[in-house]
Short mmCIF file of C-alpha atoms in Angstrom, two decimals:
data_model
loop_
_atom_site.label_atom_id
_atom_site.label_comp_id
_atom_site.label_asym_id
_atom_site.label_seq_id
_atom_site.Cartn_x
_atom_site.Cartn_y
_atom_site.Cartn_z
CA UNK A 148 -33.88 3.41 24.75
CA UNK A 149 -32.93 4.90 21.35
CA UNK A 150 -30.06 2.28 21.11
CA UNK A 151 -32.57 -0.48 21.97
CA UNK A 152 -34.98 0.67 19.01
CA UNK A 153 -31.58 1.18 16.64
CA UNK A 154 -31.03 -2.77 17.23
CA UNK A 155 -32.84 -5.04 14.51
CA UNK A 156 -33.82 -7.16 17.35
CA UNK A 157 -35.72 -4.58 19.50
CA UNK A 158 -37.39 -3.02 17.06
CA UNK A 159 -38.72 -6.02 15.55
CA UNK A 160 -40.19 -6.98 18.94
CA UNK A 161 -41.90 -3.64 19.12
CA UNK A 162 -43.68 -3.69 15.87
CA UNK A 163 -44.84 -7.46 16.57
CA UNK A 164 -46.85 -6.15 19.78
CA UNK A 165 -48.25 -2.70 18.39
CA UNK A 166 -49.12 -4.81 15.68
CA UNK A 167 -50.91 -7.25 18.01
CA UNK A 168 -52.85 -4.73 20.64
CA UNK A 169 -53.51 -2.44 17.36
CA UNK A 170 -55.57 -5.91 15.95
CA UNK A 171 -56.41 -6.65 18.97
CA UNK A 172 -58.25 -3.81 20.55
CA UNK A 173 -60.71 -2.63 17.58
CA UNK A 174 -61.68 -6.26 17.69
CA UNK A 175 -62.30 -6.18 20.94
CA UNK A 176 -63.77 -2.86 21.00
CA UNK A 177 -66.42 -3.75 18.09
CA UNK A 178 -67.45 -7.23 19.01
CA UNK A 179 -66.24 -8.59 16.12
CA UNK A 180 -65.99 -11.93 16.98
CA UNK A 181 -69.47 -12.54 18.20
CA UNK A 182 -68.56 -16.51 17.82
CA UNK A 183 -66.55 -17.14 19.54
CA UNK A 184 -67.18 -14.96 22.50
CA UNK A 185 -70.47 -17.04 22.46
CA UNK A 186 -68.58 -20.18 22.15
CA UNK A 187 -66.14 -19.27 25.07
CA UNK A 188 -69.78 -17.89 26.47
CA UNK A 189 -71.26 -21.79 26.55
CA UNK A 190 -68.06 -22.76 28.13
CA UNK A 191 -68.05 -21.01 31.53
CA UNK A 192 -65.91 -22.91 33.28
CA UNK A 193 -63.06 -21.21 30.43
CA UNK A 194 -64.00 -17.76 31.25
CA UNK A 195 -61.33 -16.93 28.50
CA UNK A 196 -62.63 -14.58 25.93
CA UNK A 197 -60.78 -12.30 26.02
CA UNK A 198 -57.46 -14.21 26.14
CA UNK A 199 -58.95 -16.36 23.54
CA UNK A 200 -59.28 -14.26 20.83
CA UNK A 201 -55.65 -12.64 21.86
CA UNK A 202 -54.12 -16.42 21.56
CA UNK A 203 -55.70 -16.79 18.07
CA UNK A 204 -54.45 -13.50 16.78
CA UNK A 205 -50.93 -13.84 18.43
CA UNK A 206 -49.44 -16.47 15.82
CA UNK A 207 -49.75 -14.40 13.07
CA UNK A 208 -47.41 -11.48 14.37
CA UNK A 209 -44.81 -13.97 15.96
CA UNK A 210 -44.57 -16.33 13.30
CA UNK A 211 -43.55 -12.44 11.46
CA UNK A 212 -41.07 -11.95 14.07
CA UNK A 213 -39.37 -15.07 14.33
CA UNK A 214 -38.92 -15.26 10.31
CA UNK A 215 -37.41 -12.26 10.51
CA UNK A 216 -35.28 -12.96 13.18
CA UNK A 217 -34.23 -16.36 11.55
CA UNK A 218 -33.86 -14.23 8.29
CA UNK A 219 -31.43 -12.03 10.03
CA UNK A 220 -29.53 -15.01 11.59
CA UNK A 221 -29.23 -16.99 8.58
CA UNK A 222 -27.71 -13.80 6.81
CA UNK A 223 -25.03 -12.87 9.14
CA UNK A 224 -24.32 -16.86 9.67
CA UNK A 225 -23.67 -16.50 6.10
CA UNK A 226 -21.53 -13.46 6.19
CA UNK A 227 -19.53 -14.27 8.79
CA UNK A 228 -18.66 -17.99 7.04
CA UNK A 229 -17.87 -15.55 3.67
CA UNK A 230 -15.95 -13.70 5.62
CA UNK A 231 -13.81 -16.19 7.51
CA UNK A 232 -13.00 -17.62 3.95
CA UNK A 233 -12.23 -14.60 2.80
CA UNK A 234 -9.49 -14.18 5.32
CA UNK A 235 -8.42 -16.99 5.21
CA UNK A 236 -7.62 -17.25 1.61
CA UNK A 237 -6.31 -13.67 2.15
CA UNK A 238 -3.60 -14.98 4.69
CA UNK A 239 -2.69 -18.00 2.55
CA UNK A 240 -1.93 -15.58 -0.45
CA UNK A 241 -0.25 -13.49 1.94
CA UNK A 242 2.01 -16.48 3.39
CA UNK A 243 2.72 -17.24 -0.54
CA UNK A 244 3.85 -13.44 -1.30
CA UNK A 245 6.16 -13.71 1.47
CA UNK A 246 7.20 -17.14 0.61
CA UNK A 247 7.42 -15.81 -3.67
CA UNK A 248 8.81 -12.62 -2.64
CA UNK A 249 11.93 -14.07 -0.43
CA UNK A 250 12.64 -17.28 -3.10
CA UNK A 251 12.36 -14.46 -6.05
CA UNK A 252 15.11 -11.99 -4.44
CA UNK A 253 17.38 -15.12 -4.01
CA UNK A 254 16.56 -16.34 -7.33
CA UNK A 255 17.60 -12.54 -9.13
CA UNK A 256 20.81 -12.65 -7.28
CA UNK A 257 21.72 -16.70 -8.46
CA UNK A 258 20.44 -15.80 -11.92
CA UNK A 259 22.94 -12.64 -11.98
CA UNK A 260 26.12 -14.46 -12.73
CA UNK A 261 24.62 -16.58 -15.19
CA UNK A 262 22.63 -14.05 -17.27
CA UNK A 263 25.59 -11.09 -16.53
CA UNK A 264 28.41 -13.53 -17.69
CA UNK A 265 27.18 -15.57 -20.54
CA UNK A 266 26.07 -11.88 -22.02
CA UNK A 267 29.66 -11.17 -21.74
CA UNK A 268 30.92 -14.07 -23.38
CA UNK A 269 28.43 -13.26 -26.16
CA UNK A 270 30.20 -10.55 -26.76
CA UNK A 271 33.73 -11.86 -26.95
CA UNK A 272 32.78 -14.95 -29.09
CA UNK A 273 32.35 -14.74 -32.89
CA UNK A 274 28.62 -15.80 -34.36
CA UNK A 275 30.64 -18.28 -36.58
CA UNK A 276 32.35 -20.38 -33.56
CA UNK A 277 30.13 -23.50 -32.65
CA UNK A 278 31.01 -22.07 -28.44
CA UNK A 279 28.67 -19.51 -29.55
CA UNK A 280 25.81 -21.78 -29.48
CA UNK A 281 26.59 -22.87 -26.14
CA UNK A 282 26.57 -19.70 -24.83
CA UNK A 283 23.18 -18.37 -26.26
CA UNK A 284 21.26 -21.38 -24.93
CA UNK A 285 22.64 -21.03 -21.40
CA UNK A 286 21.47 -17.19 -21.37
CA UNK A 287 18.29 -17.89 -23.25
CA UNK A 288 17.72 -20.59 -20.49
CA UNK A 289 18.30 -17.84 -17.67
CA UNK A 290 16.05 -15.27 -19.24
CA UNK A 291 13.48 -17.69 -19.59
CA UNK A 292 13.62 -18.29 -15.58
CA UNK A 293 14.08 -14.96 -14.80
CA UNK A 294 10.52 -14.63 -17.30
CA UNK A 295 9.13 -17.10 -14.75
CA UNK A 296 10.00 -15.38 -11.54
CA UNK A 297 8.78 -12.60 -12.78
CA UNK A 298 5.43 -14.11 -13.45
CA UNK A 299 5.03 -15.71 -10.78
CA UNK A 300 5.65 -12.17 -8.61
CA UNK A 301 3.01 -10.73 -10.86
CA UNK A 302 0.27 -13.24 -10.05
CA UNK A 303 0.99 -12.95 -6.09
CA UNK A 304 0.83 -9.29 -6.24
CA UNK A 305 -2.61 -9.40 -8.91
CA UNK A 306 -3.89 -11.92 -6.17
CA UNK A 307 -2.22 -9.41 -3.06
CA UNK A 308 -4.08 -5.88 -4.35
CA UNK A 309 -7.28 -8.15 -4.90
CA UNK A 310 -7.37 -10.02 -2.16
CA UNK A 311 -5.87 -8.20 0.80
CA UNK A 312 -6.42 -5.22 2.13
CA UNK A 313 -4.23 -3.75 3.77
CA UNK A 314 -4.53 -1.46 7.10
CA UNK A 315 -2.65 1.66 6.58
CA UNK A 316 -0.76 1.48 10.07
CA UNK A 317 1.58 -1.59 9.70
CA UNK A 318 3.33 -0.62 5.91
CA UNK A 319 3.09 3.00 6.85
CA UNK A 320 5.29 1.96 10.32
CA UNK A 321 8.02 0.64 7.54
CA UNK A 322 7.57 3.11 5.04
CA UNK A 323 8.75 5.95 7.73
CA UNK A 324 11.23 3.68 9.40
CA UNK A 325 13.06 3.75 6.27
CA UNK A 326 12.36 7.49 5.09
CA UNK A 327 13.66 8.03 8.79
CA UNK A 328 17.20 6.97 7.84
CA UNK A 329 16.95 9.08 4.31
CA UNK A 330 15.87 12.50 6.54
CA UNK A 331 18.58 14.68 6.16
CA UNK A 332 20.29 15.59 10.08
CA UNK A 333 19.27 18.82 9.97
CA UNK A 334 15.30 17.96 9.52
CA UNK A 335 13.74 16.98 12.86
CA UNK A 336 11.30 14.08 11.91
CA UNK A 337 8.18 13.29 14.13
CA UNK A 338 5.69 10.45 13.57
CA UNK A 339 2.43 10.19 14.74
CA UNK A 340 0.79 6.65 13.16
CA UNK A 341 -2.58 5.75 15.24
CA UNK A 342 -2.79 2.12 15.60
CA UNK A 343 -5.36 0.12 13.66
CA UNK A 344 -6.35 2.73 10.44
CA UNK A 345 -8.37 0.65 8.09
CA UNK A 346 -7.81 -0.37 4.36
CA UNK A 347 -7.46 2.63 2.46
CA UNK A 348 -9.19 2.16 -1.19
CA UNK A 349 -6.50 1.58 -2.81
CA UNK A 350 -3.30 -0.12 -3.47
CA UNK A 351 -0.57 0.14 -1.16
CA UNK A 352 2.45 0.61 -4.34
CA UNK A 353 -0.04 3.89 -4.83
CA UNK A 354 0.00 4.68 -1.13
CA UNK A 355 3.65 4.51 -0.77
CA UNK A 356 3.96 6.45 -4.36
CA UNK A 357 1.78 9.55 -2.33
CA UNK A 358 3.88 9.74 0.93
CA UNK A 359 7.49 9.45 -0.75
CA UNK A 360 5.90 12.33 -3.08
CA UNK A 361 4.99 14.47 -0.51
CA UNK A 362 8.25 13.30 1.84
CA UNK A 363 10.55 13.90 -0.84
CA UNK A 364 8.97 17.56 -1.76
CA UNK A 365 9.11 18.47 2.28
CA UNK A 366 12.58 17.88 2.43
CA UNK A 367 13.40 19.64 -0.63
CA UNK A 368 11.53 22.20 0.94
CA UNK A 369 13.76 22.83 3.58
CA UNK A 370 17.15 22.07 1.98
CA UNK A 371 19.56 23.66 3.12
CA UNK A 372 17.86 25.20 5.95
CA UNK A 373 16.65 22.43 8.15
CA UNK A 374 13.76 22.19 10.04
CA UNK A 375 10.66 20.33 11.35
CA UNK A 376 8.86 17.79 9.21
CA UNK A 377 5.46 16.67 10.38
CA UNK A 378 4.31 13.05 9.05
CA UNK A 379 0.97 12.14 10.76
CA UNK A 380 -1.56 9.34 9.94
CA UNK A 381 -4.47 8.72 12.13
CA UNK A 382 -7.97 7.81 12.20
CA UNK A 383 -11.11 10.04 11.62
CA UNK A 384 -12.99 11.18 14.04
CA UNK A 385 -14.82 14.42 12.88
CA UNK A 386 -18.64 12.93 12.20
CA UNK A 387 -19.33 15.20 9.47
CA UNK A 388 -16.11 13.59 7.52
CA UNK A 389 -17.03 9.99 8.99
CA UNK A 390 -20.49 10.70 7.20
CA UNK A 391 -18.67 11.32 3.88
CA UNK A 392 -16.57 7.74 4.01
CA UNK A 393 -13.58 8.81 5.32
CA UNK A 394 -11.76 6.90 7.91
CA UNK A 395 -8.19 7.79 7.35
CA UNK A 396 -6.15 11.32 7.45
CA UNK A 397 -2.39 11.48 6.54
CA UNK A 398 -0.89 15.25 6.94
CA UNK A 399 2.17 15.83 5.73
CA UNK A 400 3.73 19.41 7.53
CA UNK A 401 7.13 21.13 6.75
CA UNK A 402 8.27 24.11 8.09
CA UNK A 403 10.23 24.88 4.78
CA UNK A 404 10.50 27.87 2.33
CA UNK A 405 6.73 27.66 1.35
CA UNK A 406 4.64 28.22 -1.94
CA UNK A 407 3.55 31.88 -2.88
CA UNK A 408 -0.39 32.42 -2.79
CA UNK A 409 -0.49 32.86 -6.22
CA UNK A 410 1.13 29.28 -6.97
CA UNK A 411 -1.21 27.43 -4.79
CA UNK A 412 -3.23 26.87 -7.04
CA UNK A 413 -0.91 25.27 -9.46
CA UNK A 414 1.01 22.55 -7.49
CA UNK A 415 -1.33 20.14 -8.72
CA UNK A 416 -1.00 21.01 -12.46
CA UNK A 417 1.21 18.77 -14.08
CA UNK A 418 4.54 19.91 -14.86
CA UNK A 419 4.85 22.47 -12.01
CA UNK A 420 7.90 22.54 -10.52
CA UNK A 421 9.56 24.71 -7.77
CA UNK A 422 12.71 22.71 -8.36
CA UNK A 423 15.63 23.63 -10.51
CA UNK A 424 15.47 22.90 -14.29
CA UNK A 425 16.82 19.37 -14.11
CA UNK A 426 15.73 18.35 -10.17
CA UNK A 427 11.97 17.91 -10.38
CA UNK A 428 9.76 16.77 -13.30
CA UNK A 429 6.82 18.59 -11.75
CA UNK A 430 4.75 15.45 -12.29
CA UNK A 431 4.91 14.51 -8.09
CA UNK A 432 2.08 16.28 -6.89
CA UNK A 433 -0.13 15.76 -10.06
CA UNK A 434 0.62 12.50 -9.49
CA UNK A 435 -0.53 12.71 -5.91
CA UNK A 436 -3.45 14.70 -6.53
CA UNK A 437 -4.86 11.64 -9.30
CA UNK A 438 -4.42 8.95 -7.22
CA UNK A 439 -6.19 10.41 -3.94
CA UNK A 440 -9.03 11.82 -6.24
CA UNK A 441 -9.57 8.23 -8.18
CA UNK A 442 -9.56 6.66 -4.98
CA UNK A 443 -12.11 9.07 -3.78
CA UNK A 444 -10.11 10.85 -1.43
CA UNK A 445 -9.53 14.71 -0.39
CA UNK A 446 -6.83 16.43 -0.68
CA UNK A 447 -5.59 20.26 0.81
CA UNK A 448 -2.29 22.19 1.04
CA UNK A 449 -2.09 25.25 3.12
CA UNK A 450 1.13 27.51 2.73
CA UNK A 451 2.90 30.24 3.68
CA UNK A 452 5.96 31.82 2.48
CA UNK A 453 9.04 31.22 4.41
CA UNK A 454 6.62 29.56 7.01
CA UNK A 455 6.18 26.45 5.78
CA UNK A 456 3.80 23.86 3.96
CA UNK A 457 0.60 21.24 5.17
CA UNK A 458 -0.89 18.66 3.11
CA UNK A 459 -3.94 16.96 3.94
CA UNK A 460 -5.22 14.08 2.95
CA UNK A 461 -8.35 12.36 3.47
CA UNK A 462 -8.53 8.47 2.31
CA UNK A 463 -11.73 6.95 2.06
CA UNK A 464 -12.02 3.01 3.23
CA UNK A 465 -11.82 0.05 1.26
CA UNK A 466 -15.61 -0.84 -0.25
CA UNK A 467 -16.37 -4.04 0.64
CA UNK A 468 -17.59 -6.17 -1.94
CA UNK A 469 -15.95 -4.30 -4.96
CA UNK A 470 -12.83 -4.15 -3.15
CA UNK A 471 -11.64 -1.17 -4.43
CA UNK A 472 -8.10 -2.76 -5.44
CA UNK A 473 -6.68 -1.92 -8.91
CA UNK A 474 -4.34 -3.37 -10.87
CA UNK B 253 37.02 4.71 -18.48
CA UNK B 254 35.36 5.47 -15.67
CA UNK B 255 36.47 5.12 -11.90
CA UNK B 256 33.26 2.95 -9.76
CA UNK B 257 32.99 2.00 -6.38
CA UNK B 258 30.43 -0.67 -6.32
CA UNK B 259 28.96 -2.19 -2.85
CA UNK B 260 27.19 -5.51 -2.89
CA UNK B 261 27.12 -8.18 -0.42
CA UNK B 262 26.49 -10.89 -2.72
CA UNK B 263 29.89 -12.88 -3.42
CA UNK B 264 28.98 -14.16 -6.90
CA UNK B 265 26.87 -10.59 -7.89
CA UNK B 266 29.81 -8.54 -6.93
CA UNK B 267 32.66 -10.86 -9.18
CA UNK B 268 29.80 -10.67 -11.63
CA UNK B 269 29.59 -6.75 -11.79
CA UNK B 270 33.35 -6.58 -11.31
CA UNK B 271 34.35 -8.49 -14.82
CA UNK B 272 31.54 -6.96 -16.96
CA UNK B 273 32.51 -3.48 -15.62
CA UNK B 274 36.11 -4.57 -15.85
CA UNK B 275 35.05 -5.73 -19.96
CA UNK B 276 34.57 -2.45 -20.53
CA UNK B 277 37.86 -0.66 -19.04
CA UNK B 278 36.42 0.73 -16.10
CA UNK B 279 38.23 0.51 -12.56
CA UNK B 280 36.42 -1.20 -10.04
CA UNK B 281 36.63 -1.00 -6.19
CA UNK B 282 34.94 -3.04 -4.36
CA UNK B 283 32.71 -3.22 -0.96
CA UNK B 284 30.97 -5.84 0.99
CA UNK B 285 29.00 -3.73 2.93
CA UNK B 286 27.46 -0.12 3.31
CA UNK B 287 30.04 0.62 6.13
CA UNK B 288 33.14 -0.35 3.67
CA UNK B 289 31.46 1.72 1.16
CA UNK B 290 30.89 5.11 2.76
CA UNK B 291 35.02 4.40 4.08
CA UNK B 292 36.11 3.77 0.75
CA UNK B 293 33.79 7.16 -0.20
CA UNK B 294 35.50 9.10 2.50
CA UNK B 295 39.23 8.17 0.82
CA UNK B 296 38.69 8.30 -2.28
CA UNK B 297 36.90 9.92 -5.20
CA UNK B 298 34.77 8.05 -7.77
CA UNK B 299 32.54 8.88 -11.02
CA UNK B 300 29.87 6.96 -9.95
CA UNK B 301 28.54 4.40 -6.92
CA UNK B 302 26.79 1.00 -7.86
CA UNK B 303 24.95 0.41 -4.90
CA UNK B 304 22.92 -2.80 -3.98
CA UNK B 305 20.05 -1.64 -1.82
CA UNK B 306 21.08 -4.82 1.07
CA UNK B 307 17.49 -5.24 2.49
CA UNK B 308 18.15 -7.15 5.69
CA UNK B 309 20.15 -3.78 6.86
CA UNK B 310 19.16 -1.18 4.37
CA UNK B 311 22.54 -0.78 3.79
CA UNK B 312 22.03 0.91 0.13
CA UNK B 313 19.41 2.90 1.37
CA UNK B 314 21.86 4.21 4.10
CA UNK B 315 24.36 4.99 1.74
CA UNK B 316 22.18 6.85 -0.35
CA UNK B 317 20.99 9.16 1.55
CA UNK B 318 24.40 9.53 3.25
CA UNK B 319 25.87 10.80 0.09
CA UNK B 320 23.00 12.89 -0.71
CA UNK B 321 23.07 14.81 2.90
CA UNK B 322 27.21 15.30 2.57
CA UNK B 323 26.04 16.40 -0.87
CA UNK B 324 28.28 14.51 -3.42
CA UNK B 325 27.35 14.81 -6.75
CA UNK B 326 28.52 11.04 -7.72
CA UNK B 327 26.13 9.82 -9.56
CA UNK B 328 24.45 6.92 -8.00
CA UNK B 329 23.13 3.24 -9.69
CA UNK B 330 20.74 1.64 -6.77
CA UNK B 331 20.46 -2.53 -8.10
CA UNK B 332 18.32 -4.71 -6.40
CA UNK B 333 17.33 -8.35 -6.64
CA UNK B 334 14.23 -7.71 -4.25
CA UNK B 335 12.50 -5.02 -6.37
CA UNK B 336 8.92 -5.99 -6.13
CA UNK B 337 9.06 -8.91 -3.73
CA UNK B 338 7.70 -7.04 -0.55
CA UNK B 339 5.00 -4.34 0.18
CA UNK B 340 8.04 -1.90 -0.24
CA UNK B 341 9.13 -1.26 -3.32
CA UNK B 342 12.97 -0.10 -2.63
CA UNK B 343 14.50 0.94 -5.97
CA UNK B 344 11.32 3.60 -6.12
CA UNK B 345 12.15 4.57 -2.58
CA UNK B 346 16.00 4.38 -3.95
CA UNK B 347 14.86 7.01 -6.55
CA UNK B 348 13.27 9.10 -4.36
CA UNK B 349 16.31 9.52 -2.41
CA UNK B 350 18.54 10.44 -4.81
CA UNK B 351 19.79 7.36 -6.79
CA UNK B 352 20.01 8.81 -10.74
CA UNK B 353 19.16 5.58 -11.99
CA UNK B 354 17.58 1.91 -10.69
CA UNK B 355 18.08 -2.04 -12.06
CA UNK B 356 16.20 -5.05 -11.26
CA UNK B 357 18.74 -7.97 -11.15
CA UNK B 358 19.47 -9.87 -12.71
CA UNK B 359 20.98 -7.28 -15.68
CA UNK B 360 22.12 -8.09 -18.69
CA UNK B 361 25.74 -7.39 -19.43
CA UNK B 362 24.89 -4.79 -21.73
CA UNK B 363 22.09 -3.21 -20.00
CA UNK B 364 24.80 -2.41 -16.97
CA UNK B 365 27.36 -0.80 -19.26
CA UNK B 366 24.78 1.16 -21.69
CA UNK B 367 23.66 2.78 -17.60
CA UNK B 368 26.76 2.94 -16.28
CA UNK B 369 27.98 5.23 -19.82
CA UNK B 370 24.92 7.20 -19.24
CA UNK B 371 25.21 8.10 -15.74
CA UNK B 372 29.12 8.85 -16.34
CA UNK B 373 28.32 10.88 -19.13
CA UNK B 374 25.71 13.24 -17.74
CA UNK B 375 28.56 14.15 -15.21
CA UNK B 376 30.97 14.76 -17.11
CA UNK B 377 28.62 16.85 -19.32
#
C-alpha cells in the first residue's frame, strides 16, 4: 500500500475521489441542490438524484486527474527522447575518441622521423646555405601537423569529459590490470570492482590521478617488506550515505609500515612527505584530498604503525543536468 | 657520452632515436621489444633506458616496473606516441612507476638530447 501511494499514478487517483465524495457528501447532506433534485423529482421514471448530481460533479476532478496524468506523460516522453539523444551523441563522440585517439598515436610515431631528423639537420647545416631553407619548412610543416593532432585530441577529450560519463567499473578494470603488472612480487594484490558503479562527478584523468596516488604510496609503504594491498571499489549501500549522494566507495588498504598518530593529521597538507628527500614531493595526497573534496566527495585514512594503512573514499554521482565534468 | 639502451617497436622511431642520440656521441643499443630489452638489461649495464611504453602489450610498462622491483637505479625515459589518446593516460602511469622523466612523440631533436643530458647527469651526480 505505501508503495502504491509513493507512485504519482496512485496517489493522483486517490486525491481525485476524496476530492469527489468530500464535494459530494456535504452537498448531499445539506440539500444544496434543491433543483435539480426537483428536476430529477418531475422525472420519476429517472429516479437518479443522487447519481445525478455525482455525474455533474465528477468531470471536474477527472478532467484534474487526467491533465495531470497527461502532464506527467508528456514530461517523461520528453525526457526519455532528451535522453536517448543524449546517448546517442555521447556514443558517437565516443566512437570519434577512439577513432582520433588510434589515428593520433599513429600519426606521433610517422611525424617522429620527420620532426626528429630535419631538427638534426638543422643543426648540421649553416643559416647561410640555401639547404637550410629546405629544411626549416619541412619541420615547420611537421610541427604544424603535430599542432593539429593535438587539437583535434583536445576537442574529443573537451567533448569526452562533457559529454560522457563514465561508470567507474570499466576504466577502473584497466587501470588495475595495468597497476597489476607494476605490483612489486612481493605485494599480494586483490581486487574487488562491483559491476555497474555509476559516473563518479568527475573526470576520469582525475580519477585515475587519485588511485595511482594512493597505489603508488601503498606500495611504497611496504617496500621492502612485502605484503597485502587491498584495492576495492564498489557500490553504496549504507542508506544514511545513499541519503548524502554517494553511490561509489573506493578503499585503498596496505598492510605496510603505517603513519604515526601524530602525522595523521598531516598527510593531506601539502608538502608532507614520508619519503626520502628526493623520492616524494609530498604533493600526492594533497592532491588527492582536492580533487575528492571539489568533487564533493569524502575522504578517511585510518593507520597504525607497523600495521598498516586504509583510505576511504566516498565519490558522489555525476549531477545530471550540470554534468559535473570539468575541464 | 653516455651508454643507452633504447626499446621501441617502431622501425622508423627507433633509426630516428638511434642517429639523433648517435649526433650527440652517445652509444646506442637497440631493442624491438620489452623481452629483448630486459635480455639486453640482464647482460649488460647502461646509464639510462629509453623506453617506448608499446600499448598493444604494455611492453614499457612491463619493463618499468621490472627494473624498478630488481631495483636498478638506471635512470629511465618512458616516450609515447599514445599519450592522451585513450581513457589511460600511460606516461602519468609511466611516472608513477618509476620512469624519471616522460615525452610525447613526436620530440624534437633537441628536446631528446637536452633529457637524455639531464637524466645522465643526475646519476652521475
Amino acid at each position: 500500500m505505501k508503495r502504491m501511494l509513493k507512485s504519482a499514478k496512485w496517489r493522483d487517483l486517490l486525491v481525485a475521489v476524496i476530492v469527489t465524495i468530500l464535494v459530494w457528501f456535504p452537498l448531499v447532506e445539506l440539500d444544496a441542490f434543491e433543483e435539480v433534485y426537483q428536476y430529477s423529482r418531475s422525472h420519476e421514471n429517472w429516479e437518479l438524484d443522487e447519481v445525478l448530481l455525482l455525474a455533474l460533479l465528477m468531470p471536474g476532478p477527472l478532467a484534474w486527474y487526467a491533465i495531470r496524468r497527461a502532464r506527467e506523460a508528456a514530461r517523461l516522453a520528453r525526457e526519455s527522447a532528451k535522453m536517448a539523444e543524449d546517448l546517442a551523441h555521447a556514443q558517437k563522440v565516443d566512437s570519434l575518441g577512439t577513432l582520433a585517439g588510434g589515428l593520433a598515436h599513429e600519426l606521433n610515431n610517422q611525424l617522429q622521423p620527420v620532426i626528429g631528423l630535419s631538427g638534426l639537420l638543422q643543426n648540421q647545416i649553416p643559416p647561410e646555405d640555401p639547404r637550410r631553407r629546405q629544411v626549416d619548412l619541412i619541420l615547420s610543416g611537421a610541427m604544424r601537423s603535430r599542432d593539429a593532432v593535438e587539437r583535434v585530441l583536445n576537442f574529443v577529450h573537451r567533448e569526452q569529459e562533457a559529454l560522457v560519463p563514465i561508470p567507474m567499473s570499466t576504466p577502473m578494470r584497466t587501470l588495475m590490470e595495468l597497476l597489476e603488472i607494476g605490483c612489486p612480487s612481493s605485494v599480494r594484490l586483490a581486487i574487488e570492482i562491483d559491476e555497474a558503479i555509476p559516473a563518479p562527478n568527475m573526470s576520469w584523468p582525475d580519477v585515475e590521478s587519485i588511485v595511482m596516488n594512493l597505489f603508488s604510496n601503498a606500495i611504497s609503504a611496504m617496500e621492502g617488506t612485502g605484503g597485502k594491498l587491498l584495492v576495492r571499489l564498489e557500490n553504496v549501500t549504507d542508506a544514511a550515505l545513499l541519503e548524502q549522494g554517494y553511490v561509489a566507495r573506493l578503499t585503498v588498504q596496505d598492510t605496510g609500515t603505517g603513519i604515526a598518530p601524530g602525522n595523521l593529521k598531516k598527510v593531506f597538507d601539502p608538502y608532507y612527505t614520508s619519503k626520502d628527500v628526493g623520492k616524494g614531493t609530498g604533493l600526492g595526497l594533497w592532491q588527492v584530498h582536492r580533487l575528492v573534496t571539489d568533487a564533493g566527495g569524502s575522504l578517511e585514512v585510518e593507520s597504525q604503525l607497523n600495521q598498516g594503512t586504509t583510505f576511504t573514499l566516498l565519490f558522489p554521482a555525476e549531477t545530471p543536468g550540470t554534468n559535473g565534468f570539468k575541464d | 657520452m653516455a651508454r643507452i639502451l633504447l626499446i621501441e617497436d617502431n622501425d622508423s622511431v627507433r633509426e630516428t632515436f638511434e642517429l639523433i642520440l648517435q649526433s650527440a656521441a652517445h652509444e646506442v643499443v637497440s631493442a624491438r621489444t620489452g623481452i629483448e630489452g630486459q635480455a639486453a638489461l640482464d647482460r649488460e649495464v647502461f646509464d639510462l633506458v629509453i623506453t617506448d611504453i608499446v600499448m598493444p602489450d604494455r611492453d614499457g610498462v612491463e619493463v618499468i616496473s621490472s627494473l624498478r622491483k630488481r631495483k636498478l637505479s638506471v635512470p629511465i625515459l618512458a616516450v609515447s606516441g599514445g599519450s592522451r589518446t585513450s581513457a589511460i593516460d600511460y606516461l602519468e602511469m609511466a611516472r608513477i612507476l618509476g620512469a624519471d622523466a616522460t615525452l610525447a612523440k613526436p620530440v624534437m631533436a633537441q628536446d631528446l638530447l637536452d633529457c637524455v643530458d639531464r637524466l645522465v647527469a643526475s646519476r652521475a651526480g
